[in-house]
Coordinates of C-alpha atoms in Angstrom, one line a residue:
X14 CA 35.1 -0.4 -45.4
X15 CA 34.5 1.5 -48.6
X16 CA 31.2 -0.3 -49.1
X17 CA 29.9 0.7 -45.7
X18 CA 31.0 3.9 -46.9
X19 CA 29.0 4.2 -50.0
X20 CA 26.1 2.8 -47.6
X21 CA 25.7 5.6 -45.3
X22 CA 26.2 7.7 -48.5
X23 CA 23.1 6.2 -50.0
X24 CA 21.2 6.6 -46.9
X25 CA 22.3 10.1 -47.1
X26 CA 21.3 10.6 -51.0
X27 CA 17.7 9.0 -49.9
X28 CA 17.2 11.1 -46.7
X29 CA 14.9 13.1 -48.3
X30 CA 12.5 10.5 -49.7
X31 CA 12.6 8.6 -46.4
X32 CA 10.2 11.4 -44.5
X33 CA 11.1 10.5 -41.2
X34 CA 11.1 7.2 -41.5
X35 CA 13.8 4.7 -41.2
X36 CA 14.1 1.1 -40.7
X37 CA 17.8 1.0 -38.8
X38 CA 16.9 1.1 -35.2
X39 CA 20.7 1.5 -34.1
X40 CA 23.3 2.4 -36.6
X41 CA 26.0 0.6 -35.2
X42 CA 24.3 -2.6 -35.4
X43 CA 22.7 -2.8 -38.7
X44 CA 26.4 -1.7 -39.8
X45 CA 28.5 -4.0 -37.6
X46 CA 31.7 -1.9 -37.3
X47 CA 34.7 -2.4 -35.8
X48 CA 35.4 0.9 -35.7
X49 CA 32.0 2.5 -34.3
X50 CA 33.6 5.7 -33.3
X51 CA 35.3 6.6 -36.8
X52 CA 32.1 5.9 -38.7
X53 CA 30.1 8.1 -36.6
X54 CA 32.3 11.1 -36.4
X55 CA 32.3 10.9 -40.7
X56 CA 28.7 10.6 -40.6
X57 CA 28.5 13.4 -38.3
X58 CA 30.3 15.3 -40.7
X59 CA 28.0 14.5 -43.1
X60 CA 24.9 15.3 -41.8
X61 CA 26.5 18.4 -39.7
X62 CA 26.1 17.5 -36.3
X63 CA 28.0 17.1 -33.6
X64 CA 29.8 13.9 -32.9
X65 CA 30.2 13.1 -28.5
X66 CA 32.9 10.8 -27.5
X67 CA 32.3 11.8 -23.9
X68 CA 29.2 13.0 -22.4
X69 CA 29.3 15.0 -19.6
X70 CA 26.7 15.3 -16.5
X71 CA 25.2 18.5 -16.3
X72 CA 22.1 18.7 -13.3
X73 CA 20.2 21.3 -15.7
X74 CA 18.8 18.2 -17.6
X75 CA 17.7 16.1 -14.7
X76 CA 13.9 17.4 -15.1
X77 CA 14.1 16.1 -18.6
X78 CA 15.6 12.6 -17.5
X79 CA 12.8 12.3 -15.1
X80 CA 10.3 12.7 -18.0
X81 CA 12.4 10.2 -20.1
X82 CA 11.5 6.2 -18.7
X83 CA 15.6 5.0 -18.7
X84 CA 14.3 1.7 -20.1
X85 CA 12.8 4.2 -23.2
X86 CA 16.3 5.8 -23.4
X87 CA 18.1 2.6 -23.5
X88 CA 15.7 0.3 -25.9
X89 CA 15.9 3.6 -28.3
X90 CA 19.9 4.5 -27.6
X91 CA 19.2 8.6 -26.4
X92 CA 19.8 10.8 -23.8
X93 CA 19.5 14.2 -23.1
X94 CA 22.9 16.2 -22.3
X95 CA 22.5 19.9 -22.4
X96 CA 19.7 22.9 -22.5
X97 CA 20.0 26.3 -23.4
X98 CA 16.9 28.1 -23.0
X99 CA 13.7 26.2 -24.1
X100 CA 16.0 23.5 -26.4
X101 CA 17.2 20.0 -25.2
X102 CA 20.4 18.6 -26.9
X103 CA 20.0 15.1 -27.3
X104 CA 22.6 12.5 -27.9
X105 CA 21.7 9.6 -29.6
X106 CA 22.7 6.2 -32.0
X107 CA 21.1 7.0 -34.9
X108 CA 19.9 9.8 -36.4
X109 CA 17.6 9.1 -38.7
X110 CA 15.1 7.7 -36.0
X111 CA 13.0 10.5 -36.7
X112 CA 10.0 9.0 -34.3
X113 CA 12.1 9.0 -31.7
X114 CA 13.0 12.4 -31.8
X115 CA 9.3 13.3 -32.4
X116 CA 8.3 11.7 -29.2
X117 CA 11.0 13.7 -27.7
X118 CA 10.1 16.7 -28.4
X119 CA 6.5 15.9 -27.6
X120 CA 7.4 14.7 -24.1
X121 CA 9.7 17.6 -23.1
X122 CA 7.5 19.9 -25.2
X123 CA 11.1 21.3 -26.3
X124 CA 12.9 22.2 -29.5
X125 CA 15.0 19.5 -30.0
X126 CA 18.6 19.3 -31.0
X127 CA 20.7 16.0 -32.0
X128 CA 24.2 15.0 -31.4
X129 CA 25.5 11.6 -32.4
X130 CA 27.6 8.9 -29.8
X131 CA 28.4 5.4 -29.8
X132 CA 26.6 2.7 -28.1
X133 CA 28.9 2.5 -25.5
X134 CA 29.0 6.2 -24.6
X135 CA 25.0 6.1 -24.7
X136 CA 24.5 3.1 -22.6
X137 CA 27.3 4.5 -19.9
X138 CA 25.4 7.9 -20.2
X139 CA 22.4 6.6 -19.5
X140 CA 23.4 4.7 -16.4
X141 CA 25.2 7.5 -14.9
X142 CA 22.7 10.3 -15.6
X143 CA 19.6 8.4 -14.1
X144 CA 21.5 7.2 -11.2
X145 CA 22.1 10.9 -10.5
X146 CA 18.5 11.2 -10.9
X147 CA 17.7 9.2 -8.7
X148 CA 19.1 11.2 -6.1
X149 CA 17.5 14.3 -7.4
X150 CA 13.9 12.2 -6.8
X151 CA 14.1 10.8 -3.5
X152 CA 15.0 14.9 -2.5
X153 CA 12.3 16.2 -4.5
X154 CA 10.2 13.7 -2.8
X155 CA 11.6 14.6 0.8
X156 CA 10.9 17.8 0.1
X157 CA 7.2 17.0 -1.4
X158 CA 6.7 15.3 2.8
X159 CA 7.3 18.5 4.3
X160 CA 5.2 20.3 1.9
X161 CA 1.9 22.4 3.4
X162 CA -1.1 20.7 2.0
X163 CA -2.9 24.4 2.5
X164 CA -0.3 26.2 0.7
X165 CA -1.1 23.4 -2.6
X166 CA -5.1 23.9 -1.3
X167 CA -4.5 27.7 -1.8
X168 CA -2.9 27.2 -5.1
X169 CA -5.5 25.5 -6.5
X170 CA -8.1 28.0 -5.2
X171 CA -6.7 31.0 -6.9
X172 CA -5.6 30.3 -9.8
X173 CA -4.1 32.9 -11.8
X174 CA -6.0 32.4 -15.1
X175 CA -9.2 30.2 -15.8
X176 CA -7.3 28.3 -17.7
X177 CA -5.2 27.0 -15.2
X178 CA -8.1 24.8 -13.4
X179 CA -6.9 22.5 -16.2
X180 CA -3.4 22.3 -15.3
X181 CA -3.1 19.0 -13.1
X182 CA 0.1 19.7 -11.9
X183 CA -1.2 21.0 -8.7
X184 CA -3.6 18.2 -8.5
X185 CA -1.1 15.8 -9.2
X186 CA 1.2 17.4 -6.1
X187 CA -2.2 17.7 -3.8
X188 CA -2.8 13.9 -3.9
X189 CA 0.9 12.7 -3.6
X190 CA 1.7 14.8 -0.9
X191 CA -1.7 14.1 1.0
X192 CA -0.2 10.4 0.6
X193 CA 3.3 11.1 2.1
X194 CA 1.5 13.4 5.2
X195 CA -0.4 10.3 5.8
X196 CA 2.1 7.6 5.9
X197 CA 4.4 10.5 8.1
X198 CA 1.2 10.7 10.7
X199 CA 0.9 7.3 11.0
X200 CA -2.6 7.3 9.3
X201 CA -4.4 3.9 8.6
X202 CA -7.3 5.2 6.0
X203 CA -7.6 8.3 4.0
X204 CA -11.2 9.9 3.2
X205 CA -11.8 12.3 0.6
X206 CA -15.6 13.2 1.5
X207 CA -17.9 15.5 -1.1
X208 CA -20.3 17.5 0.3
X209 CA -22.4 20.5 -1.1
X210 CA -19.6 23.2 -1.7
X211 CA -16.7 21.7 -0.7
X212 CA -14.9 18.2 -0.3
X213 CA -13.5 17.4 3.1
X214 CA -10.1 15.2 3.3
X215 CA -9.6 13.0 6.5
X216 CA -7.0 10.6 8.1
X217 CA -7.7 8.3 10.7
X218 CA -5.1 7.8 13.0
X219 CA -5.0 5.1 15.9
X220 CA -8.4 4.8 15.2
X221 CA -9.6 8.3 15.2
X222 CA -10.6 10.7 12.8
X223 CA -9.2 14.0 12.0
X224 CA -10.2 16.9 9.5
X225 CA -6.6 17.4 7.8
X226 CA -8.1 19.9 4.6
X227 CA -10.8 21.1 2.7
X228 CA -10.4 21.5 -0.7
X229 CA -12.8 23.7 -2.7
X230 CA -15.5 21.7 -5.0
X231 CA -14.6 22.7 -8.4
X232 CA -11.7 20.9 -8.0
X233 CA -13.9 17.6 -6.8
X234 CA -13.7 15.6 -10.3
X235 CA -10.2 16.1 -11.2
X236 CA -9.0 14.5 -7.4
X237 CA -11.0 11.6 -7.9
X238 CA -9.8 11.0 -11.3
X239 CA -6.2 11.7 -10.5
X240 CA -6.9 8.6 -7.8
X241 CA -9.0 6.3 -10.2
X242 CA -5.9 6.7 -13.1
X243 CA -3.4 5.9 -10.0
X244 CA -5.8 3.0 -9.3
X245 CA -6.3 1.8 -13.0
X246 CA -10.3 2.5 -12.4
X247 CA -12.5 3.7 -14.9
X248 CA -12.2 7.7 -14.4
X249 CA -15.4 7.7 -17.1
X250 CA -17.7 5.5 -15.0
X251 CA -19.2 7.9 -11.7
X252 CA -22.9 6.1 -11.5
X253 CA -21.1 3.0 -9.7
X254 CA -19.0 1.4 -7.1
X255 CA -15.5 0.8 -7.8
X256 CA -12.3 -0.6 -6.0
X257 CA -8.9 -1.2 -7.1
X258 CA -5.6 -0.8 -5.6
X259 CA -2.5 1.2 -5.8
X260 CA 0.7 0.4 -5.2
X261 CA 3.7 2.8 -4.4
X262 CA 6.9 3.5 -2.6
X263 CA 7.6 6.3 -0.2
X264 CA 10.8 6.9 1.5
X265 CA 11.8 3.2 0.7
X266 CA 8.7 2.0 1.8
X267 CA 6.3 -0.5 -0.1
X268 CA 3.0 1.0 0.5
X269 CA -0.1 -1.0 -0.7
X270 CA -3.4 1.3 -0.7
X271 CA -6.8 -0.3 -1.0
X272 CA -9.1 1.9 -3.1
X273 CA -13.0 2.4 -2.7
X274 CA -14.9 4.8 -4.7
X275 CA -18.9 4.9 -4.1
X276 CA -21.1 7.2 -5.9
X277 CA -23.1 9.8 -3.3
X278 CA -25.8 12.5 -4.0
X279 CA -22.9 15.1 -3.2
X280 CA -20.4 13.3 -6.2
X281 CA -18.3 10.2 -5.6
X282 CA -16.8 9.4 -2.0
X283 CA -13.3 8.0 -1.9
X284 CA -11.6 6.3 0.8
X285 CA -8.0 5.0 1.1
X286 CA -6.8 2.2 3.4
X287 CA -2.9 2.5 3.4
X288 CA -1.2 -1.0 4.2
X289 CA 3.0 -0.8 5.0
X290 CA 4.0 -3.9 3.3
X291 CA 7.6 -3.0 4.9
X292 CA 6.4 -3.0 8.4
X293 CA 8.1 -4.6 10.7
X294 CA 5.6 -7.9 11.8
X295 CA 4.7 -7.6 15.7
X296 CA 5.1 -10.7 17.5
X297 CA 2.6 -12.0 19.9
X298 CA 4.3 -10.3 23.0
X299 CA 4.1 -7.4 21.1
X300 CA 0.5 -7.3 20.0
X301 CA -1.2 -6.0 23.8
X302 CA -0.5 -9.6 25.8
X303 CA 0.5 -10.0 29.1
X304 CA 2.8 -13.3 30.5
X305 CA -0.4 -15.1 31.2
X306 CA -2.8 -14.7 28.0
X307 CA 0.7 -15.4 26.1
X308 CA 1.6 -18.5 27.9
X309 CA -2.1 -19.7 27.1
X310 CA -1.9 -18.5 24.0
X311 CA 1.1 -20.6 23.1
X312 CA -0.2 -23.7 24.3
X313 CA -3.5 -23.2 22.5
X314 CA -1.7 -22.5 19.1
X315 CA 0.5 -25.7 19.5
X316 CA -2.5 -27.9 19.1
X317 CA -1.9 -30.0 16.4
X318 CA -5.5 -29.7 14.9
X319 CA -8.5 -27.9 15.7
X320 CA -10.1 -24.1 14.9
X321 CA -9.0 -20.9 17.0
X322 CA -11.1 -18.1 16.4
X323 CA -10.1 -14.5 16.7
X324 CA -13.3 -12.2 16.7
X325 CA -14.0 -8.6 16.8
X326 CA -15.0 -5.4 14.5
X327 CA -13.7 -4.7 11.1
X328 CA -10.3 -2.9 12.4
X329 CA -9.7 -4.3 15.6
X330 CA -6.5 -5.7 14.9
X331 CA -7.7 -9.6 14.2
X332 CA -5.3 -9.9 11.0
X333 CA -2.4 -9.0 13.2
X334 CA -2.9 -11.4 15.5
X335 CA -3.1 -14.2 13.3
X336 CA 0.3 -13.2 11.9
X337 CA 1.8 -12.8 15.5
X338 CA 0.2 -16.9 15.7
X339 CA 1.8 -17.8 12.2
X340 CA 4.9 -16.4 12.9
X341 CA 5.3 -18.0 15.9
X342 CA 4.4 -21.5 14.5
X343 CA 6.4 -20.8 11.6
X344 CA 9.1 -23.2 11.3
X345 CA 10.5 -25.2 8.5
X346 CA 9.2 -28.8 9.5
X347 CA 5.9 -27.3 8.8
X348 CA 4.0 -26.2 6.1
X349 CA 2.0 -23.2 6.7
X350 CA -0.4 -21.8 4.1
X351 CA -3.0 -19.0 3.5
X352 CA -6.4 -17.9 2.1
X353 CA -6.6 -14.2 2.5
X354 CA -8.7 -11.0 1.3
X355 CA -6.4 -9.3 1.0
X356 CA -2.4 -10.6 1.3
X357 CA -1.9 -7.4 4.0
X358 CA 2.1 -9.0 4.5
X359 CA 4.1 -11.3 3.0
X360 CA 5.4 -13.8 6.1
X361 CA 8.5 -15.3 4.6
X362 CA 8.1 -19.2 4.5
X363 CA 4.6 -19.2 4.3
X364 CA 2.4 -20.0 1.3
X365 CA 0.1 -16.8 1.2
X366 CA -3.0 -16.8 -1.5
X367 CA -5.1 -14.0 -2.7
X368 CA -8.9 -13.9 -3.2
X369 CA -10.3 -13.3 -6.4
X370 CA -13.7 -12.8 -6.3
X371 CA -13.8 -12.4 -10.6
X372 CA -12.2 -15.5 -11.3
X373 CA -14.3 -17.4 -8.2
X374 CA -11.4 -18.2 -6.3
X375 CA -13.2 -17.7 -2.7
X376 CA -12.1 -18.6 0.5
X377 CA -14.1 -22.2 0.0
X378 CA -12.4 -22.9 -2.7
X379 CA -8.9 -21.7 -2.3
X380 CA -9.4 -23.3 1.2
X381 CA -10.6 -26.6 -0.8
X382 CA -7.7 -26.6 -2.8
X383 CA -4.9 -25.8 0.3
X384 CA -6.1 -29.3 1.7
X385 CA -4.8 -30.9 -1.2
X386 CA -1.4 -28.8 -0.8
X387 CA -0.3 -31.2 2.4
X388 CA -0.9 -28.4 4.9
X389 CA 0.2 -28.5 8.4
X390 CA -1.5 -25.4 9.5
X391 CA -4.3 -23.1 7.6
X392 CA -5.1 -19.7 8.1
X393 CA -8.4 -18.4 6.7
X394 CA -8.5 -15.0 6.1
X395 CA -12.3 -14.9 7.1
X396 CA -15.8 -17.2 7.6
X397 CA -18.2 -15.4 6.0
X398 CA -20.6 -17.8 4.7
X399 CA -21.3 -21.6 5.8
X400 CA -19.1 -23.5 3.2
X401 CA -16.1 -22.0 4.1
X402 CA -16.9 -23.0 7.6
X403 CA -17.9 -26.2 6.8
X404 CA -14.1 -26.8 4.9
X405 CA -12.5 -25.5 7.5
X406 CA -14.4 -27.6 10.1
X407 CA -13.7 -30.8 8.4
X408 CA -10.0 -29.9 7.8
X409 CA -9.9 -29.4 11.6
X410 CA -10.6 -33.1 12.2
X411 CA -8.5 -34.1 9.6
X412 CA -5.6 -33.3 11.6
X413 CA -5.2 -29.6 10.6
X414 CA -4.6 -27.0 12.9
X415 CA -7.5 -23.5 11.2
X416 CA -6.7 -20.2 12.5
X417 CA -9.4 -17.6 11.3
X418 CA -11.3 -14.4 11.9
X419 CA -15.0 -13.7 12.7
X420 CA -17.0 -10.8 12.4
X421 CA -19.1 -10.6 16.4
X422 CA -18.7 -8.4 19.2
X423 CA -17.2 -11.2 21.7
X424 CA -15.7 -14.5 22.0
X425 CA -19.3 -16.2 23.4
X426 CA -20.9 -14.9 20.3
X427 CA -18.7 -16.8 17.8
X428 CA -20.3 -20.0 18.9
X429 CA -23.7 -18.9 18.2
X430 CA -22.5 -17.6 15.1
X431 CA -21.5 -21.0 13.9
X432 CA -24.6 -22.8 14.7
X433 CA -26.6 -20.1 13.0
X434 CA -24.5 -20.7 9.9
X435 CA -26.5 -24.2 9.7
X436 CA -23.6 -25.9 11.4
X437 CA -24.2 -28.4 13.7
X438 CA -24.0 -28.0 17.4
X439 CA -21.2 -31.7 17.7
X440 CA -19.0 -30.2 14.6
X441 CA -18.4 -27.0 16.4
X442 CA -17.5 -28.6 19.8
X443 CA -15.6 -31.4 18.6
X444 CA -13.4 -28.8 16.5
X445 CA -13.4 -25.3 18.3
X446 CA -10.5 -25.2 20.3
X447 CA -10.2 -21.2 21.6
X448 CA -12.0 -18.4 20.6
X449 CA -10.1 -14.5 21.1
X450 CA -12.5 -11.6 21.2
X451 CA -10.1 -8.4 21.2
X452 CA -10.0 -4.6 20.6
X453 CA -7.6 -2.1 20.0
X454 CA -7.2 1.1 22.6
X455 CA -5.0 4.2 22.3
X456 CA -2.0 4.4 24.0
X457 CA -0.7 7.3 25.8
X458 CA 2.0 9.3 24.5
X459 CA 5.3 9.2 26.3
X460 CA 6.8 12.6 25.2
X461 CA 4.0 13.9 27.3
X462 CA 2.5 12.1 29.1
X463 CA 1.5 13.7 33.3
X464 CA 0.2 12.1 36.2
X465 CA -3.1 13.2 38.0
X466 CA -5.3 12.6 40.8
X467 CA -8.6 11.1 39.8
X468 CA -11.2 12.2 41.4
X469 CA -14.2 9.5 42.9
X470 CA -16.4 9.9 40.3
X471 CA -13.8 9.2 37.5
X472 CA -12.8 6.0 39.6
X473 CA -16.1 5.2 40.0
X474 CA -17.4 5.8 36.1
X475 CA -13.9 3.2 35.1
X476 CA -15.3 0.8 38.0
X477 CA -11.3 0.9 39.1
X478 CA -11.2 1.1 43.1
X479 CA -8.9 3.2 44.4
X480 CA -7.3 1.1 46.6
X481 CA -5.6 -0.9 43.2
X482 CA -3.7 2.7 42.0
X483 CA -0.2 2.8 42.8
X484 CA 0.8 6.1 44.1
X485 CA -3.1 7.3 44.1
X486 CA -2.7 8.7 40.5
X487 CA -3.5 7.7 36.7
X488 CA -1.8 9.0 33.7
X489 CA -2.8 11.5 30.7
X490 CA -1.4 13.1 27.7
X491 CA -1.1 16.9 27.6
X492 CA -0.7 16.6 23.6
X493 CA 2.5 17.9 21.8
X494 CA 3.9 17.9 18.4
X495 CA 4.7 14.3 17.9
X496 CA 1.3 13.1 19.0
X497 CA -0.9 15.5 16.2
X498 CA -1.9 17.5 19.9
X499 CA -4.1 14.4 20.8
X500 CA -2.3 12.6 24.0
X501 CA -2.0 9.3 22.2
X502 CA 0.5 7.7 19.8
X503 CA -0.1 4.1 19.1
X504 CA -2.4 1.5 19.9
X505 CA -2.2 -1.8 21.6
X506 CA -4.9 -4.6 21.8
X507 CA -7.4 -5.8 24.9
X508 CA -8.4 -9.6 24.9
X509 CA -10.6 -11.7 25.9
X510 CA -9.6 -15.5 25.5
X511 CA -12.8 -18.0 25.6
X512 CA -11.3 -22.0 25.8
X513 CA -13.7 -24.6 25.8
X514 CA -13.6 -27.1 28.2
X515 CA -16.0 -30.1 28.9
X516 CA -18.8 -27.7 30.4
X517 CA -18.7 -25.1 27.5
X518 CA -19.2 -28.2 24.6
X519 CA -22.2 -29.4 26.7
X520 CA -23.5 -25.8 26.5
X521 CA -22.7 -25.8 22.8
X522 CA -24.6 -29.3 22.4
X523 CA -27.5 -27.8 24.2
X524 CA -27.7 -25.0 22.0
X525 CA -27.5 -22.7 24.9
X526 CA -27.3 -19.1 23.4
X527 CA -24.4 -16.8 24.4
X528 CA -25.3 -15.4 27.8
X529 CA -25.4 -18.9 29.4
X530 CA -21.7 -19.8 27.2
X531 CA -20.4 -16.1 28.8
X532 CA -21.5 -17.0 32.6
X533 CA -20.0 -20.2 32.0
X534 CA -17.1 -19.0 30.7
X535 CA -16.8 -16.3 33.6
X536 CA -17.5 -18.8 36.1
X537 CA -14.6 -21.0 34.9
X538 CA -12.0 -18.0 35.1
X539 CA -12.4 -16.9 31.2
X540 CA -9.2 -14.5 30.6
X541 CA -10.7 -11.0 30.4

């Protein structure tokens, strides 16, 4: 004991030539005492600080625990316990670990002062004070959702000094809490559009969009690189395209956003497309079908090999009805894996694989390398380009059930789509199975929705006769609060299911072009 004594009184004698330096991280360790607390309350004496064998909570500190990472404060033994005025007391393992207490003070941009504890007080501390924290955060981020974005807008616009444009603080709170007022309305893309004098933010919701601020241009450059540092883009680089992708949590919920930044003569255009990983997956009853497209529908994807197509415009749903199919189908007697652009969900017992363009992995060749994975059933994010079709046709006949997506505007066109890709006419009706051609429509809202009485020429522009209204009368929204004023809240998909029987392959065989694969289709009772 007396020679770890005379230790801490060398270190003591040196001080002075160490200049903030000192190569014990954590007292207690380098010493190896058996009596931690003892030691530390005679060095304390020593260097005349205080010495904690208790540290108590006090909620004054929490805005300089949310500054502090806990996994900083734990690898480097410190916490912060007390303020009075514009200094921070912080309590910490070793007091020599000048760096530490430099980055401190940086961080907090605080005087600092020091107060020595043991391990075991620190690490408790720490635990206790950041779960507290934690508390503090999720409030502060509660209150952040019901902020006014106009009331940050006006901020921004009048500052009180020139030198306050600088301060990104309010561009910091602009961006987040444009993020939480999009999740809370339900929105599905975010736009931040530059124009001459001012930059215009948009959400699109159930498929529409709505002007939600305008922000003034000065203010242009520091939003877009608040979102490109969120986004781990280069914030230097404004002459070209970029995308990346953010990932954050809001109100418990894993949000994954999809970034696009394109350069435009007005400055650089940014859009956001907002994916809610913690969404609960619709199922196909769920997705817009009625009892007879979902009984088809469930003895098409029971096939044991084959391709079923689901077709339509970018953000018509296509990706959510493949995951109504795979869930279905998913069982564990089968093995189900995925190619996708991106991974929108993860589907529990399901093999899901990313695209990466940088690294080539493309759909040919993750698909290409899924066959050799002993795959049941294959889902294909999308067929852009003929090899991928060509793998996935020839996995078709290999006894593997392909469910992808295809960019045309109905199910008759997909066929013509194929063959155009340079693939022949027998591969594509010996290996199609169905093709869905679908679109979403708004839904009324129920809080308030009214019934009317069309008049003939509404009937007559729908092409619905009267005679199949019940009651005489149709339904509308008036708009109210929880519907954003609009009369619609939600969205639900319209199908159009083409199957192809003996007189639709002939067709295909014939390269007949799409008109002649539609009549045929309509003449055989094609679900519409």
């Amino acid at each position: 004991m007396q020679s770890d004594n005379k230790f801490i009184a060398d270190i003591l004698n040196d001080l002075s030539s160490l200049q903030g330096e000192c190569k014990v991280k954590s007292l207690s360790a380098e010493l190896d005492l058996s009596n931690e607390d003892n030691m530390l309350a005679d060095l304390s004496a020593r260097l005349n600080i205080p010495f904690l064998k208790d540290i108590e909570y006090n909620p004054e500190i929490n805005d300089a625990l949310i500054k502090i990472p806990i996994n900083y404060a734990k690898k480097n033994l410190l916490v912060p316990f007390k303020k009075e005025g514009n200094t921070i007391y912080i309590a910490l393992n070793n007091p020599f670990d000048d760096a530490s207490i430099d980055d401190i003070r940086v961080l907090l941009g605080s005087r600092i002062k020091t107060a020595l504890a043991s391990k075991e007080t620190l690490l408790s501390a720490i635990n206790f004070f950041y779960d507290k924290t934690a508390h503090t955060t999720e409030e502060m981020m509660e209150d952040l959702k019901e902020e006014n974005l106009n009331s940050i807008a006006h901020e921004l616009e009048e500052p009180e000094d020139l030198l306050d444009v600088s301060d990104e603080a309010p561009i910091i709170r602009l961006v987040n809490t444009v993020l939480f007022q999009s999740v809370k309305n339900r929105a599905s893309d975010i736009h931040f559009e530059p124009f001459e004098r001012t930059v215009i933010v948009r959400y699109r919701v159930d498929g529409v969009l709505y002007s939600i601020l305008n922000v003034s241009k000065r203010f242009q450059s520091a939003i877009a690189s608040r979102i490109k540092i969120m986004a781990g883009l280069n914030i230097a680089e404004k002459r070209l395209p970029q995308d990346g992708r953010i990932r954050i949590k809001i109100a418990g919920r894993d949000i994954d956003i999809r970034v696009s930044v394109v350069p435009t003569s007005h400055g650089e255009r940014i859009v956001l497309r907002l994916l809610d990983k913690s969404s609960v997956q619709l199922s196909l009853k769920d997705i817009g079908m009625d009892d007879d497209l979902f009984q088809q529908t469930k003895k098409v994807i029971a096939k044991s090999n084959g391709i079923i197509l689901v077709t339509g415009p970018t953000g018509s749903g296509k990706t959510t009805t493949l995951y109504a199919a795979l869930s279905e189908l998913n069982s564990t007697e089968k093995n189900i894996i995925t190619v996708e652009d991106p991974v929108e969900y993860q589907l529990k017992g399901i093999g899901q694989i990313q695209v990466n363009s940088k690294i080539d992995l493309t759909f040919a060749n993750g698909l290409r390398s899924i066959l050799r994975q002993d795959p049941d059933i294959i889902m294909v994010g999308e067929i852009r380009d003929r090899e991928t079709a060509e793998i996935a046709i020839q996995a078709s006949l290999t006894g593997h059930l392909v469910l992808s997506t295809l960019h045309t505007n109905d199910s008759a066109t997909a066929v013509t789509r194929l063959i155009d890709m340079d693939i022949e006419p027998f591969l594509v009706s010996s290996s199609l199975v169905a093709v869905y051609a679908q679109r979403l429509v708004r839904v009324i809202c129920d809080e308030c929705r009214e019934s009317f009485r069309p008049t003939d020429e509404e009937l007559k522009e729908l092409n619905i006769p009267r005679s199949s209204l019940t009651a005489d009368v149709l339904y509308r929204g008036k708009g109210c609060q929880i519907c954003m004023d609009t009369g619609y809240k939600g969205r639900t998909a319209i199908y159009e299911l083409l199957l192809l029987d003996e007189s639709i392959k002939t067709l295909i065989l014939k390269t007949q072009d799409s008109n002649a694969i539609k009549r045929a289709a309509i003449n055989n009772s094609m679900k519409r």
